[in-house]
XYZ file of C-alpha atoms in Angstrom:
762
model
C 0.000 0.000 0.000
C 1.406 3.370 -0.998
C 2.070 6.014 1.642
C -0.284 8.386 -0.188
C -3.120 5.939 0.553
C -2.077 5.187 4.140
C -1.903 8.867 5.047
C -5.663 9.213 4.525
C -6.652 6.333 6.828
C -6.729 5.519 10.527
C -5.146 2.309 11.837
C -8.151 -0.042 11.438
C -8.967 1.448 8.027
C -5.383 0.790 6.919
C -5.677 -2.867 7.956
C -8.941 -3.285 6.039
C -7.474 -1.662 2.909
C -4.252 -3.692 3.103
C -6.101 -7.039 3.353
C -6.542 -8.039 -0.282
C -7.007 -11.832 -0.257
C -9.848 -13.924 1.121
C -13.369 -13.103 2.347
C -13.466 -9.797 4.215
C -16.318 -8.194 6.114
C -15.953 -4.486 6.846
C -18.584 -3.415 9.356
C -18.768 0.329 8.853
C -20.653 2.222 11.542
C -22.464 5.456 10.715
C -20.053 8.229 9.714
C -17.013 5.950 9.964
C -15.571 6.509 6.480
C -17.087 3.530 4.654
C -16.797 5.058 1.187
C -13.193 6.095 1.830
C -12.189 2.559 2.826
C -13.874 0.948 -0.168
C -12.381 3.532 -2.527
C -8.845 3.127 -1.220
C -9.082 -0.651 -1.152
C -9.836 -0.659 -4.876
C -7.056 1.887 -5.429
C -4.686 -0.367 -3.484
C -5.609 -3.351 -5.673
C -4.736 -1.298 -8.734
C -1.535 -0.084 -7.031
C -0.604 -3.762 -6.534
C -0.823 -4.225 -10.327
C -4.136 -6.092 -10.354
C -5.684 -5.429 -13.812
C -8.717 -3.185 -13.530
C -10.907 -5.525 -15.608
C -10.413 -8.238 -12.967
C -12.052 -6.106 -10.276
C -15.854 -6.068 -9.880
C -17.282 -3.379 -7.587
C -21.053 -3.262 -7.003
C -22.936 -0.284 -5.583
C -26.572 0.720 -5.149
C -26.504 4.091 -6.884
C -24.861 5.422 -10.021
C -23.865 8.506 -8.064
C -21.883 6.425 -5.556
C -20.169 4.501 -8.340
C -19.282 7.678 -10.211
C -17.870 9.435 -7.170
C -15.804 6.401 -6.157
C -14.404 5.954 -9.661
C -13.447 9.633 -9.729
C -11.647 9.335 -6.366
C -9.851 6.173 -7.449
C -8.744 7.889 -10.646
C -7.255 10.753 -8.661
C -5.022 8.205 -6.854
C -4.028 5.761 -9.602
C -4.982 7.585 -12.787
C -8.282 8.004 -14.607
C -7.308 5.556 -17.367
C -7.023 2.661 -14.916
C -10.184 3.665 -13.077
C -12.149 3.744 -16.332
C -11.443 0.046 -16.940
C -13.014 -1.072 -13.648
C -16.221 -3.104 -13.703
C -17.836 -0.678 -11.276
C -21.501 0.275 -11.146
C -24.894 -0.599 -9.732
C -26.068 -4.197 -9.579
C -28.549 -3.526 -12.368
C -26.097 -1.751 -14.670
C -23.381 -4.401 -14.295
C -25.790 -7.301 -14.771
C -27.370 -5.603 -17.805
C -23.882 -5.377 -19.282
C -23.318 -9.105 -18.723
C -26.740 -9.963 -20.129
C -26.078 -7.979 -23.305
C -22.871 -9.944 -23.837
C -24.627 -13.273 -23.228
C -28.181 -12.484 -24.392
C -28.318 -15.105 -27.155
C -28.140 -17.872 -24.533
C -31.458 -16.668 -23.118
C -33.160 -15.996 -26.440
C -32.758 -12.195 -26.428
C -30.846 -9.897 -28.741
C -28.022 -7.770 -27.373
C -30.209 -4.701 -27.960
C -33.063 -5.764 -25.692
C -35.208 -3.005 -24.205
C -35.362 -2.373 -20.458
C -38.916 -1.561 -19.361
C -39.468 0.972 -16.619
C -42.387 0.860 -14.189
C -44.768 2.731 -16.492
C -43.970 0.385 -19.381
C -44.591 -2.634 -17.161
C -47.893 -1.279 -15.850
C -49.071 -0.439 -19.352
C -48.329 -3.979 -20.517
C -50.179 -5.453 -17.542
C -53.204 -3.264 -18.277
C -53.316 -4.599 -21.821
C -53.088 -8.181 -20.529
C -55.983 -7.650 -18.128
C -58.001 -6.252 -21.034
C -57.019 -9.113 -23.342
C -58.158 -11.686 -20.792
C -61.485 -9.908 -20.339
C -60.878 -9.353 -16.622
C -61.974 -6.391 -14.527
C -59.398 -3.662 -14.029
C -60.528 -2.964 -10.478
C -60.095 -6.644 -9.623
C -56.561 -6.727 -11.044
C -54.969 -3.286 -10.569
C -51.708 -3.134 -12.499
C -49.806 -1.722 -9.527
C -50.708 -4.682 -7.341
C -49.917 -7.145 -10.137
C -46.511 -5.599 -10.737
C -45.775 -5.660 -6.998
C -46.493 -9.397 -6.849
C -44.439 -10.157 -9.955
C -41.534 -8.059 -8.681
C -41.554 -9.824 -5.317
C -41.581 -13.215 -7.029
C -38.665 -12.322 -9.311
C -36.550 -10.994 -6.452
C -37.041 -14.359 -4.775
C -36.036 -16.082 -8.061
C -39.531 -17.443 -8.692
C -40.265 -17.627 -12.424
C -43.760 -17.531 -13.944
C -43.814 -21.303 -14.393
C -42.545 -21.883 -10.844
C -45.213 -19.520 -9.437
C -47.968 -22.096 -10.027
C -46.135 -24.695 -7.974
C -45.929 -22.539 -4.839
C -48.966 -23.391 -2.763
C -48.778 -20.318 -0.510
C -48.835 -17.955 -3.508
C -51.784 -19.668 -5.151
C -53.770 -19.793 -1.905
C -53.068 -16.102 -1.280
C -54.339 -15.166 -4.729
C -57.431 -17.343 -4.304
C -58.191 -15.743 -0.932
C -57.847 -12.293 -2.510
C -60.184 -13.367 -5.357
C -57.415 -12.870 -7.884
C -56.944 -16.461 -9.121
C -55.661 -15.405 -12.556
C -52.544 -13.687 -11.199
C -50.253 -16.587 -12.167
C -51.625 -16.556 -15.731
C -50.998 -12.839 -16.052
C -47.429 -13.340 -14.805
C -46.971 -15.998 -17.521
C -48.420 -13.763 -20.239
C -46.367 -10.819 -19.000
C -43.177 -12.862 -19.292
C -44.149 -14.123 -22.752
C -44.972 -10.654 -24.071
C -41.748 -9.202 -22.686
C -39.854 -11.933 -24.477
C -41.773 -11.303 -27.700
C -40.971 -7.600 -27.415
C -37.293 -8.353 -26.712
C -37.623 -6.588 -23.384
C -36.711 -7.082 -19.740
C -37.863 -5.136 -16.727
C -35.552 -4.095 -13.869
C -36.265 -7.213 -11.844
C -35.428 -9.360 -14.862
C -31.871 -8.026 -14.795
C -31.396 -9.897 -11.518
C -33.571 -12.896 -12.316
C -32.141 -13.512 -15.804
C -28.548 -13.210 -14.559
C -29.252 -15.904 -11.989
C -30.883 -18.089 -14.653
C -27.923 -17.500 -16.966
C -25.443 -18.641 -14.324
C -27.662 -21.567 -13.296
C -28.380 -22.946 -16.769
C -25.042 -22.192 -18.427
C -22.225 -23.164 -16.025
C -19.592 -22.388 -18.644
C -20.781 -18.750 -18.665
C -20.603 -18.606 -14.890
C -17.092 -20.055 -14.975
C -15.972 -17.412 -17.484
C -17.006 -14.575 -15.173
C -15.708 -16.331 -12.070
C -12.283 -16.527 -13.701
C -12.440 -12.920 -14.882
C -13.414 -11.329 -11.570
C -10.584 -12.194 -9.205
C -11.780 -9.571 -6.718
C -15.411 -8.787 -5.902
C -16.335 -5.826 -3.696
C -19.875 -4.933 -2.594
C -21.050 -1.665 -1.038
C -24.065 -1.454 1.332
C -24.140 -5.242 1.662
C -26.903 -5.042 4.272
C -29.263 -3.812 1.530
C -28.821 -6.773 -0.842
C -31.804 -8.994 -1.606
C -31.765 -12.748 -2.199
C -31.181 -12.487 -5.957
C -28.234 -10.097 -5.508
C -26.771 -12.177 -2.701
C -26.827 -15.327 -4.792
C -25.123 -13.728 -7.811
C -22.361 -12.276 -5.622
C -21.831 -15.634 -3.935
C -21.592 -17.446 -7.276
C -19.204 -14.942 -8.844
C -16.805 -15.025 -5.885
C -16.912 -18.796 -5.380
C -13.720 -19.527 -7.355
C -11.196 -17.030 -5.949
C -13.075 -16.191 -2.727
C -11.568 -12.696 -2.743
C -14.797 -11.033 -1.700
C -15.024 -7.832 0.326
C -18.383 -6.611 1.569
C -18.890 -3.298 3.311
C -21.974 -2.398 5.281
C -23.663 -1.790 8.592
C -26.331 -4.112 9.911
C -27.550 -1.254 12.131
C -28.521 0.633 8.963
C -30.467 -2.152 7.248
C -33.797 -0.401 6.584
C -35.044 -1.689 3.234
C -36.773 -4.969 4.050
C -39.877 -3.663 2.269
C -37.807 -3.697 -0.944
C -36.656 -7.248 -0.344
C -33.365 -6.502 1.455
C -32.208 -9.330 3.716
C -30.295 -8.319 6.840
C -29.360 -11.998 7.169
C -26.949 -11.562 4.234
C -24.560 -9.492 6.347
C -25.330 -11.209 9.657
C -24.575 -14.638 8.144
C -21.428 -13.637 6.236
C -19.288 -15.427 8.816
C -21.272 -18.637 8.185
C -21.001 -18.364 4.395
C -17.256 -17.763 4.669
C -15.849 -19.407 7.827
C -12.320 -18.295 6.897
C -13.361 -14.632 6.793
C -11.638 -11.632 8.353
C -13.670 -8.907 9.974
C -12.817 -5.241 10.477
C -15.030 -2.937 12.502
C -14.928 0.756 11.679
C -16.206 2.161 14.953
C -14.969 5.750 14.979
C -17.676 8.177 13.914
C -16.197 11.264 12.250
C -19.557 12.940 11.669
C -21.354 13.522 14.948
C -20.715 14.869 18.421
C -20.147 12.465 21.295
C -23.606 13.060 22.770
C -25.354 12.217 19.496
C -23.278 9.060 18.974
C -23.831 7.916 22.557
C -27.582 8.569 22.352
C -27.809 6.571 19.105
C -25.802 3.699 20.639
C -28.250 3.544 23.546
C -31.106 3.042 21.066
C -29.589 0.411 18.791
C -28.304 -1.762 21.652
C -31.946 -2.796 22.230
C -31.882 -4.866 19.028
C -31.139 -8.555 19.381
C -30.064 -9.324 15.789
C -26.882 -7.341 15.242
C -23.119 -7.499 14.929
C -21.666 -6.265 18.200
C -19.749 -3.004 17.893
C -19.140 0.146 19.898
C -19.404 3.310 17.870
C -17.497 6.232 19.385
C -16.605 9.815 18.535
C -13.599 11.939 19.402
C -15.384 15.094 18.284
C -16.581 17.671 20.801
C -18.999 16.496 23.464
C -21.629 18.748 21.909
C -25.073 19.761 23.079
C -27.530 17.295 24.565
C -30.086 15.771 22.215
C -33.250 17.837 22.593
C -36.614 16.102 23.071
C -39.664 18.304 22.462
C -43.157 17.444 23.652
C -46.066 19.319 22.037
C -49.808 19.114 22.281
C -50.759 18.681 18.613
C -49.125 17.952 15.266
C -49.884 21.519 14.165
C -48.067 22.866 17.202
C -45.170 20.542 16.369
C -44.813 22.244 12.986
C -44.793 25.659 14.669
C -42.177 24.585 17.233
C -39.884 23.039 14.605
C -40.070 26.094 12.340
C -39.451 28.421 15.276
C -36.529 26.332 16.479
C -34.915 26.389 13.025
C -35.281 30.169 12.821
C -33.768 30.688 16.285
C -30.986 28.120 15.851
C -30.007 29.543 12.470
C -29.434 32.962 14.008
C -27.831 31.779 17.237
C -25.465 29.239 15.629
C -24.810 31.201 12.415
C -26.056 28.348 10.221
C -27.457 28.264 6.708
C -30.931 26.920 5.933
C -29.223 24.104 4.004
C -27.658 22.935 7.285
C -31.103 21.818 8.513
C -33.108 18.678 7.764
C -36.564 17.639 8.947
C -37.014 13.863 8.902
C -40.327 12.034 9.171
C -41.550 8.440 9.035
C -44.215 8.922 6.337
C -44.665 11.381 3.478
C -48.032 12.559 4.781
C -46.268 14.329 7.663
C -44.691 16.836 5.289
C -47.847 18.954 4.908
C -47.825 20.392 8.413
C -44.079 21.014 8.263
C -44.371 22.738 4.876
C -47.156 25.037 6.065
C -45.288 25.955 9.248
C -42.123 26.787 7.298
C -44.083 28.898 4.816
C -45.640 30.925 7.615
C -42.155 31.686 8.939
C -40.893 32.464 5.408
C -38.324 29.685 5.690
C -37.314 28.292 2.263
C -37.394 24.521 1.926
C -37.192 21.684 -0.562
C -38.595 18.170 -0.597
C -35.801 15.624 -1.074
C -36.547 12.552 -3.123
C -40.111 13.537 -3.831
C -42.547 16.280 -4.636
C -43.984 18.976 -2.471
C -47.098 17.595 -0.773
C -49.381 19.628 -3.008
C -47.494 18.577 -6.161
C -48.085 14.863 -5.673
C -50.283 13.295 -8.328
C -52.981 12.030 -5.986
C -53.264 15.446 -4.355
C -53.371 17.269 -7.705
C -56.047 14.866 -8.930
C -58.321 15.574 -5.978
C -57.634 19.312 -6.136
C -58.622 19.199 -9.831
C -62.028 17.889 -8.782
C -62.320 20.801 -6.352
C -61.389 23.216 -9.141
C -64.061 21.841 -11.496
C -66.676 22.062 -8.759
C -65.886 25.721 -8.099
C -65.268 26.615 -11.784
C -66.519 24.111 -14.402
C -64.957 26.230 -17.167
C -61.470 25.220 -15.961
C -60.556 23.085 -19.007
C -57.222 21.828 -17.656
C -58.835 20.520 -14.486
C -61.636 18.871 -16.492
C -59.134 17.091 -18.754
C -57.223 15.843 -15.722
C -60.174 14.167 -14.032
C -62.682 13.347 -16.757
C -61.311 9.809 -16.923
C -59.823 9.474 -13.443
C -60.666 7.129 -11.891
C -61.190 5.287 -15.186
C -64.755 5.641 -16.440
C -64.328 4.669 -20.081
C -63.704 8.121 -21.564
C -60.551 7.629 -23.592
C -57.968 9.990 -25.044
C -59.637 9.964 -28.477
C -62.894 11.157 -26.958
C -61.143 13.828 -24.893
C -59.377 15.080 -28.033
C -62.747 15.311 -29.831
C -64.311 17.197 -26.919
C -61.471 19.693 -26.905
C -61.722 20.200 -30.678
C -65.464 20.885 -30.450
C -64.913 23.243 -27.525
C -62.288 25.198 -29.450
C -64.428 25.377 -32.610
C -67.553 26.562 -30.792
C -65.774 28.728 -28.213
C -67.260 26.725 -25.353
C -65.634 25.070 -22.397
C -65.122 21.304 -22.395
C -67.627 21.122 -19.543
C -70.280 22.820 -21.645
C -69.622 20.405 -24.499
C -70.024 17.494 -22.060
C -73.401 18.808 -20.868
C -74.562 18.765 -24.514
C -73.104 15.344 -25.284
C -76.331 14.114 -26.916
C -75.854 16.705 -29.669
C -72.409 15.374 -30.680
C -72.436 13.501 -33.985
C -69.116 11.641 -34.060
C -69.343 10.066 -30.587
C -71.276 6.835 -30.051
C -74.195 6.503 -27.653
C -72.225 4.537 -25.070
C -69.598 7.263 -24.777
C -72.318 9.915 -24.628
C -73.829 8.106 -21.649
C -70.449 8.060 -19.896
C -69.995 11.788 -20.515
C -73.432 12.523 -19.096
C -72.615 10.309 -16.135
C -69.538 12.453 -15.510
C -71.695 15.592 -15.778
C -74.177 14.139 -13.285
C -71.364 13.308 -10.835
C -69.840 16.786 -10.967
C -73.292 18.404 -10.735
C -73.950 16.494 -7.519
C -70.654 17.807 -6.139
C -71.594 21.369 -7.113
C -74.940 21.057 -5.342
C -73.180 19.672 -2.281
C -70.756 22.609 -2.254
C -73.670 25.044 -2.077
C -74.955 23.441 1.107
C -71.920 22.191 3.036
C -68.565 23.451 4.303
C -65.251 22.745 2.541
C -64.294 19.740 4.679
C -67.618 17.960 4.209
C -67.625 18.622 0.458
C -64.004 17.524 0.062
C -64.628 14.357 2.053
C -67.732 13.630 -0.029
C -65.808 14.106 -3.299
C -62.885 11.936 -2.178
C -65.221 9.084 -1.312
C -67.697 9.370 -4.199
C -65.196 9.707 -7.037
C -63.845 6.267 -6.188
C -60.268 7.516 -5.720
C -59.973 6.363 -2.104
C -61.666 3.052 -2.880
C -59.290 2.327 -5.744
C -56.161 3.085 -3.726
C -57.453 1.019 -0.804
C -58.111 -2.020 -3.000
C -54.786 -1.772 -4.847
C -53.003 -2.103 -1.482
C -49.428 -1.672 -2.755
C -46.938 0.370 -0.697
C -47.305 3.185 -3.236
C -51.113 3.078 -3.107
C -51.133 3.001 0.706
C -48.923 6.103 0.757
C -51.214 7.874 -1.743
C -54.274 6.934 0.319
C -52.634 8.379 3.443
C -51.725 11.574 1.588
C -55.342 12.160 0.544
C -56.503 11.656 4.129
C -53.821 14.124 5.203
C -55.158 16.663 2.684
C -58.627 16.296 4.222
C -57.094 16.796 7.675
C -55.461 19.956 6.340
C -58.802 21.375 5.229
C -60.208 20.798 8.696
C -57.118 22.388 10.274
C -57.406 25.422 8.009
C -61.086 25.820 8.887
C -60.189 25.768 12.587
C -57.454 28.381 12.102
C -59.773 30.712 10.196
C -62.481 30.223 12.798
C -60.019 31.370 15.489
C -58.195 34.081 13.603
C -60.985 35.536 11.459
C -64.117 34.278 13.206
C -65.176 32.736 9.907
C -68.249 30.614 10.485
C -67.838 28.343 7.455
C -64.844 27.634 5.227
C -66.073 27.314 1.662
C -64.350 25.232 -1.001
C -63.447 28.236 -3.164
C -61.836 29.983 -0.176
C -59.764 26.904 0.535
C -58.654 26.630 -3.097
C -57.575 30.258 -3.065
C -55.390 29.515 -0.052
C -53.832 26.494 -1.756
C -53.245 28.386 -5.000
C -51.326 31.096 -3.177
C -49.410 28.503 -1.178
C -48.276 26.403 -4.138
C -47.481 29.123 -6.662
C -43.715 29.433 -6.455
C -41.461 32.226 -7.633
C -38.903 31.413 -10.278
C -35.874 30.243 -8.345
C -32.307 30.149 -9.518
C -31.098 26.588 -9.804
C -27.907 27.477 -7.975
C -29.869 28.638 -4.909
C -29.521 25.669 -2.574
C -29.925 27.446 0.767
C -33.089 25.662 1.827
C -34.216 23.437 4.681
C -34.498 19.833 3.492
C -37.626 17.775 4.201
C -37.588 14.030 3.592
C -38.547 10.604 4.833
C -35.940 8.853 6.935
C -35.545 6.194 4.245
C -34.482 8.942 1.822
C -31.996 10.376 4.339
C -29.719 7.346 4.474
C -26.189 8.320 3.473
C -26.765 12.044 4.036
C -25.684 14.350 6.868
C -26.725 17.754 8.227
C -25.477 20.024 10.964
C -28.923 20.161 12.557
C -31.582 17.449 12.288
C -35.196 17.434 13.491
C -36.880 14.029 13.749
C -40.621 14.665 13.991
C -43.607 12.508 14.890
C -41.742 10.061 17.136
C -45.032 8.761 18.517
C -46.874 5.611 19.410
C -48.176 3.801 16.294
C -46.487 6.270 13.932
C -42.825 5.606 14.668
C -42.456 2.724 15.163
C -45.218 2.057 12.659
C -48.347 0.316 13.889
C -47.566 -2.436 11.360
C -44.362 -3.207 13.262
C -46.509 -4.834 15.943
C -46.889 -7.867 13.697
C -43.425 -9.207 14.429
C -40.462 -8.358 16.710
C -38.138 -8.360 13.677
C -40.232 -5.609 12.101
C -39.815 -3.604 15.292
C -36.036 -4.069 15.102
C -36.071 -2.639 11.577
C -38.034 0.382 12.833
C -35.415 0.856 15.553
C -32.661 0.708 12.939
C -34.572 3.366 11.015
C -34.610 5.593 14.106
C -30.878 4.962 14.528
C -30.268 6.042 10.923
C -32.269 9.216 11.535
C -30.278 10.093 14.659
C -26.905 9.512 13.032
C -27.641 11.964 10.189
C -26.983 14.804 12.667
C -23.531 16.345 13.013
C -23.925 18.926 15.808
C -27.583 19.331 16.821
C -30.356 16.757 17.093
C -33.959 17.497 18.070
C -36.607 14.801 18.489
C -40.263 15.788 18.818
C -43.590 14.115 19.441
C -47.204 15.265 19.726
C -49.684 14.082 22.300
C -52.504 14.408 19.737
C -52.383 13.969 15.967
C -55.199 14.511 13.481
C -56.233 11.347 11.664
C -59.437 10.510 9.823
C -60.868 13.903 10.720
C -60.426 13.635 14.485
C -57.645 13.873 17.022
C -55.970 10.613 17.909
C -54.320 10.442 21.329
C -50.753 9.400 20.576
C -47.991 10.150 23.050
C -44.291 9.339 23.047
C -42.924 6.426 21.064
C -41.258 3.561 22.859
C -38.038 4.852 21.276
C -38.358 8.010 23.382
C -38.436 5.780 26.450
C -35.286 3.997 25.279
C -33.234 7.193 25.189
C -30.512 7.457 27.827
C -31.182 10.528 29.981
C -27.446 11.141 30.294
C -27.276 12.282 26.675
C -30.645 13.970 26.160
C -32.571 16.954 27.442
C -36.085 15.708 28.157
C -39.235 17.868 28.367
C -39.522 19.816 31.624
C -40.820 17.836 34.615
C -40.711 14.618 32.625
C -38.394 11.661 32.964
C -38.560 8.398 31.068
C -37.584 5.027 32.330
C -38.042 1.728 30.541
C -41.525 0.630 29.480
C -43.258 -1.370 32.177
C -44.666 -4.755 31.185
C -48.174 -3.352 30.988
C -46.838 -0.689 28.615
C -45.376 -3.160 26.153
C -45.427 -1.913 22.590
C -46.819 -5.233 21.422
C -49.703 -5.075 23.903
C -50.531 -1.398 23.557
C -53.690 -0.283 21.816
C -54.254 3.139 20.280
C -56.801 5.229 22.120
C -59.012 7.630 20.253
C -60.412 10.818 21.683
C -63.726 11.782 20.161
C -62.991 15.420 20.852
C -61.093 17.407 18.234
C -60.772 20.900 16.932
C -64.169 20.781 15.170
C -65.726 17.731 16.774
C -67.909 19.831 19.083
C -69.479 21.625 16.153
C -71.913 20.642 13.454
C -73.023 22.268 10.227
C -76.614 23.147 9.544
C -77.634 24.855 6.327
C -74.132 26.102 5.741
C -73.640 27.727 9.150
C -71.489 26.656 12.046
C -73.564 25.888 15.101
C -72.193 25.400 18.613
C -72.932 22.183 20.409
C -73.186 21.902 24.160
C -70.090 20.676 25.974
C -70.001 17.979 28.591
C -70.983 20.498 31.222
C -74.306 20.971 29.486
C -73.871 24.635 28.530
C -72.521 26.479 25.511
C -68.784 26.890 25.977
C -67.488 30.477 26.070
C -63.764 31.044 26.479
C -62.342 33.792 28.688
C -60.030 36.478 27.254
C -56.391 35.402 27.426
C -55.519 38.619 29.288
C -57.603 37.471 32.283
C -55.764 34.180 32.754
C -53.122 33.863 35.477
C -50.993 31.116 37.009
C -52.868 29.288 39.790
C -56.318 29.738 38.228
C -58.691 26.856 37.690
C -59.862 26.662 34.066
C -61.881 24.502 31.697
C -60.984 23.402 28.157
C -63.534 22.087 25.627
C -61.625 18.858 25.092
C -59.353 18.344 28.096
C -61.904 19.285 30.765
C -61.066 21.068 34.039
C -57.570 21.824 35.266
C -55.201 24.318 36.898
C -52.747 26.725 35.224
C -49.288 25.930 36.594
C -47.460 28.732 34.809
C -47.627 31.151 31.888
C -44.407 31.801 29.992
C -43.146 33.519 26.852
C -42.016 31.449 23.861
C -40.871 33.339 20.764
C -43.287 36.172 21.481
C -46.225 33.890 22.273
C -47.820 33.267 25.657
C -47.733 29.569 26.539
C -49.800 28.177 29.412
C -48.726 25.027 31.225
C -51.957 23.458 32.511
C -52.527 20.311 34.519
C -55.872 18.763 33.513
C -57.474 16.278 35.865
C -58.354 13.804 33.131
C -55.595 14.421 30.594
C -52.455 15.306 32.521
C -50.109 18.216 31.856
C -50.435 20.175 28.594
C -48.667 23.164 27.078
C -51.068 25.386 25.126
C -50.624 28.550 23.085
C -52.983 30.966 24.810
C -54.134 32.682 21.634
C -55.514 29.339 20.398
C -56.248 27.463 23.623
C -59.735 28.864 24.452
C -59.657 28.402 28.220
C -62.617 29.303 30.435
C -62.033 30.688 33.944
C -63.687 28.750 36.753
C -62.687 31.092 39.648
């Protein structure tokens, strides 16, 4: 190893880089220089005169491969680096398949289908078989086929797996296996493979043509794999086959950061490396160069609760740093306010840029409240790895319905939703409608209302157009009688959008379903805010749309302007780092997810996800949770996640007058049940003939709040939802008066006085 390489590495990194022969496992803790070690190990192989074409390096992203190749080139020369077989699993295997395609009956120029191509093909197959589209949604079909391929189950083998066939029968989708067979046949006929085929076909190639496998085994004397904890079964098997001859395999990864089981990743691949290769050497990179000591120690305290892991002790020699901050708030809306306020204050106090901040959440639907809070504080932000909440397709689809209801002449909105969900009005018909509208200077809506007068459209299509008109007309009539939330809820349910997403039941559809419910929650929140701030009795749909239009219209930004707070899911944050990180919504049944109750191993993955979130922070880490979160139009009592209870108090600053020990047996996560509170911001109100009418509270009288100026510490008060209690103190927080109140039935709460609506009792 050259001195120029050694100078960039600590002692254990040097040992890992210098070990060239045999199976090697490099366990790289968060922030421990994983990429540097892998890069310099490849550079060292080249420095030792190993030909570049004999080195295979597999990554999970093209960006990672490109950056590593560039770094290697700076050490040994770009010419050598260019000859490396380095890239993603899919790109490398596609390259092999193009060389060997004739063995599988494909040409070397085969097409690679993306998700939209695959879904389109599946739709045509469903149609060809005369099956119902709502019974066989293409998204669900593709999800099942993808899962089968990643487990190396071909279309013909699918029929022989009893559990698969019974599952499909139980779901009343018995033709799934036949569609998989037809899908495979049509791909072959079209000389096409999808992304999952690149893994499946490579395995079949090596299985059915041992001479081909031997050729690549002899070529690749050294195999290196990045992020080994994220490999699925198909990837694992290819790597094992390719390295079987020389056994010079190096895998780098961190079992504590294995968070992609939902994509098929198998944590067992890294945990069982020592069993696959008994003669292996292991190197543990335990020094974290990224985070302060307090953050590293707090993260260690969390991950040690997992049973399935490779033992290691991550440490930092950086500054001790500030304690991890834990924030308790009353509602999810208040959480958004607190996070935005904290970012504004921390930016000024610590002299940070907006780009130094990240807000991490468990699910995409949590972004709405954070976005709105940041906008109110004029804090610029960007959504990483996704769209702004209001730019997501499912949200834009529903908003288009709202737009047509409030203004039927809105042609763009009509075109967007006239055949969504599918109602048999195809593109050809839409094109004809638009042509007639342009020729007669009418809106598309007006043309639809006069569908019977159209000459070049058949009677069946005319009936569908009139059905669409009838549906929208019913929504318009509803909007003239009801408030925005009730109308929006009615539209979401009666268009069939929610029903379709619910029945599709893929991870993507579940996320879209949740986002629509979150939009409905947002309408209810906005109505409550206007009722408090403007004493508006009823929020109408057109008023809500005006608010959204102003919120989503963005100024032209320069592409080089990157000084923005980053919002993203924790899954998207893996591999990134920020000076200040806010992890929001760390609550019961949200994080860890309620679905994690199904199995202890699922809970361990959720804990690894929390660990990943914590270790993104360099200097400042804030964790927050709400005691109440809006869901399905009402407040759901939540409370702190079990992960909050697992934090070590030595490294964190807990909410005032609160200390967490371990969960008691009767508080077990697996035995806990969510509790719902029927009271919510608008639950004590009802709408009658378009006007907001008060409903009597539990005390039997109309509730009338006292002016905030009259409230003092020590007073007994009553709250519409929390009941009677006593004000413990009133303090200032960023210019707002905050009351700490102990309620007899609900415990201690912190409420913003201008929103709290407390009634004096003495």
